[in-house]
Short mmCIF file of C-alpha atoms in Angstrom, two decimals:
data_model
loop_
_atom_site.label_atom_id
_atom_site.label_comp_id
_atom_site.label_asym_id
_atom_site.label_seq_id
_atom_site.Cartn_x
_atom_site.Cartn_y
_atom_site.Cartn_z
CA UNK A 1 0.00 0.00 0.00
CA UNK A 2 1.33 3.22 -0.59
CA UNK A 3 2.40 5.81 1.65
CA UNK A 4 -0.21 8.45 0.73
CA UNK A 5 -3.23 9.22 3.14
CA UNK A 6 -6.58 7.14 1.45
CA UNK A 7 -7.91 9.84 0.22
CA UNK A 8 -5.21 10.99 -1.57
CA UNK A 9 -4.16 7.35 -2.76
CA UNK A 10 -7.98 7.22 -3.75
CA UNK A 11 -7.57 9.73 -5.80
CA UNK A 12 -4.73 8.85 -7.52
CA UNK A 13 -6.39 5.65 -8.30
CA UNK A 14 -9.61 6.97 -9.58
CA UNK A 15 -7.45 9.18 -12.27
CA UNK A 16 -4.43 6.19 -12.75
CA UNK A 17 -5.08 6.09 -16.20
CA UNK A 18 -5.16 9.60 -16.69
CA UNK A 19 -1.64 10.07 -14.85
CA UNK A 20 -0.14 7.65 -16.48
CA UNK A 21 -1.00 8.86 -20.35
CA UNK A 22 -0.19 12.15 -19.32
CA UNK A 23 3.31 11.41 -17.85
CA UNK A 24 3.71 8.97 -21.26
CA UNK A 25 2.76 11.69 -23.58
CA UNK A 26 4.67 14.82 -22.02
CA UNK A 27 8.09 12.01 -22.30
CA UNK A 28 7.40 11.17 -25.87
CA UNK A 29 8.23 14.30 -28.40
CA UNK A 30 5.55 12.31 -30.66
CA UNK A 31 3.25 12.46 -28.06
CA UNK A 32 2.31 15.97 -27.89
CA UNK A 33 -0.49 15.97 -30.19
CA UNK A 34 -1.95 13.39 -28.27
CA UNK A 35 -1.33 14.78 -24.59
CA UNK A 36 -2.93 18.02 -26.27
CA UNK A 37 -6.24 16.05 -26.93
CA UNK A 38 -6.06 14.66 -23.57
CA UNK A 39 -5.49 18.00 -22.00
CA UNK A 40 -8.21 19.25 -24.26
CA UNK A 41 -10.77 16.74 -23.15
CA UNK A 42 -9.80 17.07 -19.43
CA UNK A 43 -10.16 21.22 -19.93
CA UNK A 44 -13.62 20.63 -21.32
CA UNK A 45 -14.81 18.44 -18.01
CA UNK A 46 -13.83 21.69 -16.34
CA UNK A 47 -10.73 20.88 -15.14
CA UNK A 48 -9.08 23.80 -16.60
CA UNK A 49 -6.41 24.74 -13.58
CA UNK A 50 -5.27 21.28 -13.18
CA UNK A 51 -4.93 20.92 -17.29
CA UNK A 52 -2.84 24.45 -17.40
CA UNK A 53 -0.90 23.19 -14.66
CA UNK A 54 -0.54 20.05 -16.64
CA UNK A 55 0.74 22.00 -19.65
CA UNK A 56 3.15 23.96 -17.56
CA UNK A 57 4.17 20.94 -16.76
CA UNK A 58 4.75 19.11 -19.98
CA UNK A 59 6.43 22.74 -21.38
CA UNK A 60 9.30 22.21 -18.30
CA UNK A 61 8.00 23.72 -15.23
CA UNK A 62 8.71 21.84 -12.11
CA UNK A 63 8.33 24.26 -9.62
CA UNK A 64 6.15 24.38 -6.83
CA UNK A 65 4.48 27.39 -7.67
CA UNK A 66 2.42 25.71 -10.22
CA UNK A 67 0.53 23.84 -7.88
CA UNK A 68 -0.83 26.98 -6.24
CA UNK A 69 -4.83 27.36 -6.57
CA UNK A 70 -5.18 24.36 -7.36
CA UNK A 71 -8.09 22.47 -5.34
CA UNK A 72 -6.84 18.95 -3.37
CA UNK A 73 -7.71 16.65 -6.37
CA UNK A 74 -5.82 18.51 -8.57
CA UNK A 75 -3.09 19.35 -6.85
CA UNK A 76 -3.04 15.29 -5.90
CA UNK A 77 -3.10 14.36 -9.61
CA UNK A 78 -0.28 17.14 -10.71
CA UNK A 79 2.02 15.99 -8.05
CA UNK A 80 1.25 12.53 -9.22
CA UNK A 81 2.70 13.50 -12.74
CA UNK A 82 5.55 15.35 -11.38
CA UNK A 83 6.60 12.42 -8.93
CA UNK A 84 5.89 9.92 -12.05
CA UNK A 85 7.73 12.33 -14.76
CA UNK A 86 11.00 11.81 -12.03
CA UNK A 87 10.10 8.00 -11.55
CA UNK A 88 8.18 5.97 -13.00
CA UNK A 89 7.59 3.40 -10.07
CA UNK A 90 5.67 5.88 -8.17
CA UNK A 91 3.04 5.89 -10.67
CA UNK A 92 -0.56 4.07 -9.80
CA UNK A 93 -1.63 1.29 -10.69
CA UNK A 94 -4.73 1.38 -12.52
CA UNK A 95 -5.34 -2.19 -11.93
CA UNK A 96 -6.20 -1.58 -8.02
CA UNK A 97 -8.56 1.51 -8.84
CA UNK A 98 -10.57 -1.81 -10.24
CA UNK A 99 -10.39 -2.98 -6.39
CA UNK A 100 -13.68 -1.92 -4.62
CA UNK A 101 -12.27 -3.44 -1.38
CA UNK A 102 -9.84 -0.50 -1.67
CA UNK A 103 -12.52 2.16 -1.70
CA UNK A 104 -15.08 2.57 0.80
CA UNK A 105 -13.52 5.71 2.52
CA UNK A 106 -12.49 6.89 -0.22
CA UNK A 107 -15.99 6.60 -1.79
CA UNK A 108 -17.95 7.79 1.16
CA UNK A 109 -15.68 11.31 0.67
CA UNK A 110 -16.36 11.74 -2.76
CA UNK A 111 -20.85 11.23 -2.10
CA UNK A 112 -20.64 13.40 0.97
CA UNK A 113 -19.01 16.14 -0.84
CA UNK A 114 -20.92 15.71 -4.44
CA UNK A 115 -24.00 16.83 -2.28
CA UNK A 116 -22.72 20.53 -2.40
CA UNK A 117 -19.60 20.46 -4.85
CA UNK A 118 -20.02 20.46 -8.41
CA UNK A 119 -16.84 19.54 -9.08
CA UNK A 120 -16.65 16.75 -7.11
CA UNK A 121 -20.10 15.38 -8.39
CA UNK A 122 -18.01 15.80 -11.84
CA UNK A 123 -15.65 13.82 -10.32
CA UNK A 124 -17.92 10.44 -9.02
CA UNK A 125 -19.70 10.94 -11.76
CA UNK A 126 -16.76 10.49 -13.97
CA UNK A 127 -15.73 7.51 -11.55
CA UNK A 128 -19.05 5.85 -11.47
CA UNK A 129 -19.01 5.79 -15.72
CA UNK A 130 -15.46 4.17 -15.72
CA UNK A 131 -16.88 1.90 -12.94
CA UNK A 132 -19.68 0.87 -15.09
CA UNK A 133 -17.56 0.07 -18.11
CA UNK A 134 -15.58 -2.73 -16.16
CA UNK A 135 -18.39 -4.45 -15.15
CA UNK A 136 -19.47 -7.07 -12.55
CA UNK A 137 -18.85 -5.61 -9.14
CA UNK A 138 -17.76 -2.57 -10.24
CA UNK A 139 -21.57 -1.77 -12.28
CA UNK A 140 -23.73 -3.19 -9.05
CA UNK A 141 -21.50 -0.24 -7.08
CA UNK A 142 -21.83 2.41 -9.55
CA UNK A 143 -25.28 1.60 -10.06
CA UNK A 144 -25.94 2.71 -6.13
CA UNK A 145 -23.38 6.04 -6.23
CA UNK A 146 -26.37 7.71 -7.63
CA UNK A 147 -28.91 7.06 -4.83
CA UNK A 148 -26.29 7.67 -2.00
CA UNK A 149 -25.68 11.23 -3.77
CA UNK A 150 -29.65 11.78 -3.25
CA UNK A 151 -29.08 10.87 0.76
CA UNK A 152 -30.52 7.29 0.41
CA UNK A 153 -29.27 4.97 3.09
CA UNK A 154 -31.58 2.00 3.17
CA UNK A 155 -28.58 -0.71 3.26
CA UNK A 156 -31.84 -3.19 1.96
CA UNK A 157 -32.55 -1.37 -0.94
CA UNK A 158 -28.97 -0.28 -1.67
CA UNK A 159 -28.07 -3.05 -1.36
CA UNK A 160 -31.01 -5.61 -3.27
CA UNK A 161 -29.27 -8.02 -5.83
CA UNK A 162 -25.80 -7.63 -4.56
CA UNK A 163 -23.19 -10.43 -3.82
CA UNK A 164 -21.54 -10.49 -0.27
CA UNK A 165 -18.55 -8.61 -0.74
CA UNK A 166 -20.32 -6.02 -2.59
CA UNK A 167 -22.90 -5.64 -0.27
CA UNK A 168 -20.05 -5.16 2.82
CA UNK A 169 -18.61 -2.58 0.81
CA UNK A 170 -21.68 -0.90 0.48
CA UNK A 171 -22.48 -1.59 4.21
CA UNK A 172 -18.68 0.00 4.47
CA UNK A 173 -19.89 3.37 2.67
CA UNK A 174 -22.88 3.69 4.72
CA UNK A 175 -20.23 3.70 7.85
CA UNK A 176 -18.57 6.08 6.33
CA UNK A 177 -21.15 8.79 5.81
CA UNK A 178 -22.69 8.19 8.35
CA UNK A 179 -19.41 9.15 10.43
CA UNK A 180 -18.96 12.18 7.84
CA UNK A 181 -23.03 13.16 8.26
CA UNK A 182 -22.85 13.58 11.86
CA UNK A 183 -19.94 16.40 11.88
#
């Protein structure tokens, strides 16, 4: 397990993929066009500080000072790039973002704070698609990120259909806000 906090390793494991082509592309002279459709896509999800960091980034700039303003996701997925762009090892694997075992605090953050963040609605939203797209497990779970946004937490209907593991992870979420909804 890495040495990150969970929420910050959650993070990077939510946007693995995304790290990784960016940190491929900006090494690869070839690869420009490409990172500058990725970049463009990201910029049009309106993640338009962490893609002109990015292209600070991929034009040079290690300092710092370009991870000013930037919100914690962000600045968790430029850091990523910078610490992957100096080694490689360090990047995530997107393999365990496929791991709901891994994810149940992780998750719970991301619902309580979609309630009243657009940008991190963008964010499970984004999360939940990808999710859906693998399959199995992963589609039951996304399939409930919706309803847990809305504030249900009837584990029985939440949880109607599910297998055993997914239904403790779902149980697992359900700890979670409810530990975050009583702050």
């Amino acid at each position: 397990m890495s040495s990150l906090p969970e929420r910050r390793e959650q993070i990077r494991l939510v946007h693995a993929t995304f790290i990784r082509q960016v940190v491929e592309l900006t090494q690869r002279r070839e690869g420009r066009a490409d990172l500058e459709t990725l970049l463009t896509g990201a910029e049009q999800q309106g993640w338009s500080e962490l893609v002109a960091a990015l292209r600070r980034i991929a034009e040079g700039d290690r300092s710092s000072a370009l991870l000013s303003g930037l919100d914690e996701e962000d600045r968790v997925i430029a850091e990523s790039v910078l610490r992957g762009l100096q080694d490689p090892a360090s990047l995530p694997d997107p393999r365990r973002a496929q791991d709901p075992t891994l994810a149940a605090p992780g998750l719970a953050h991301m619902i309580h704070a979609a309630r009243g963040n657009p940008q991190a609605l963008v964010l499970i939203g984004n999360m939940a698609d990808q999710m859906s797209k693998v399959g199995g497990t992963l589609a039951r779970l996304a399939g409930v990120i919706r309803p847990l946004i809305n504030g249900e937490r009837d584990p029985d209907r939440l949880c109607r259909g599910m297998d055993t593991r997914t239904r403790q992870l779902v149980l697992d979420i359900l700890g979670e806000l409810g530990k975050l909804e009583s702050h």
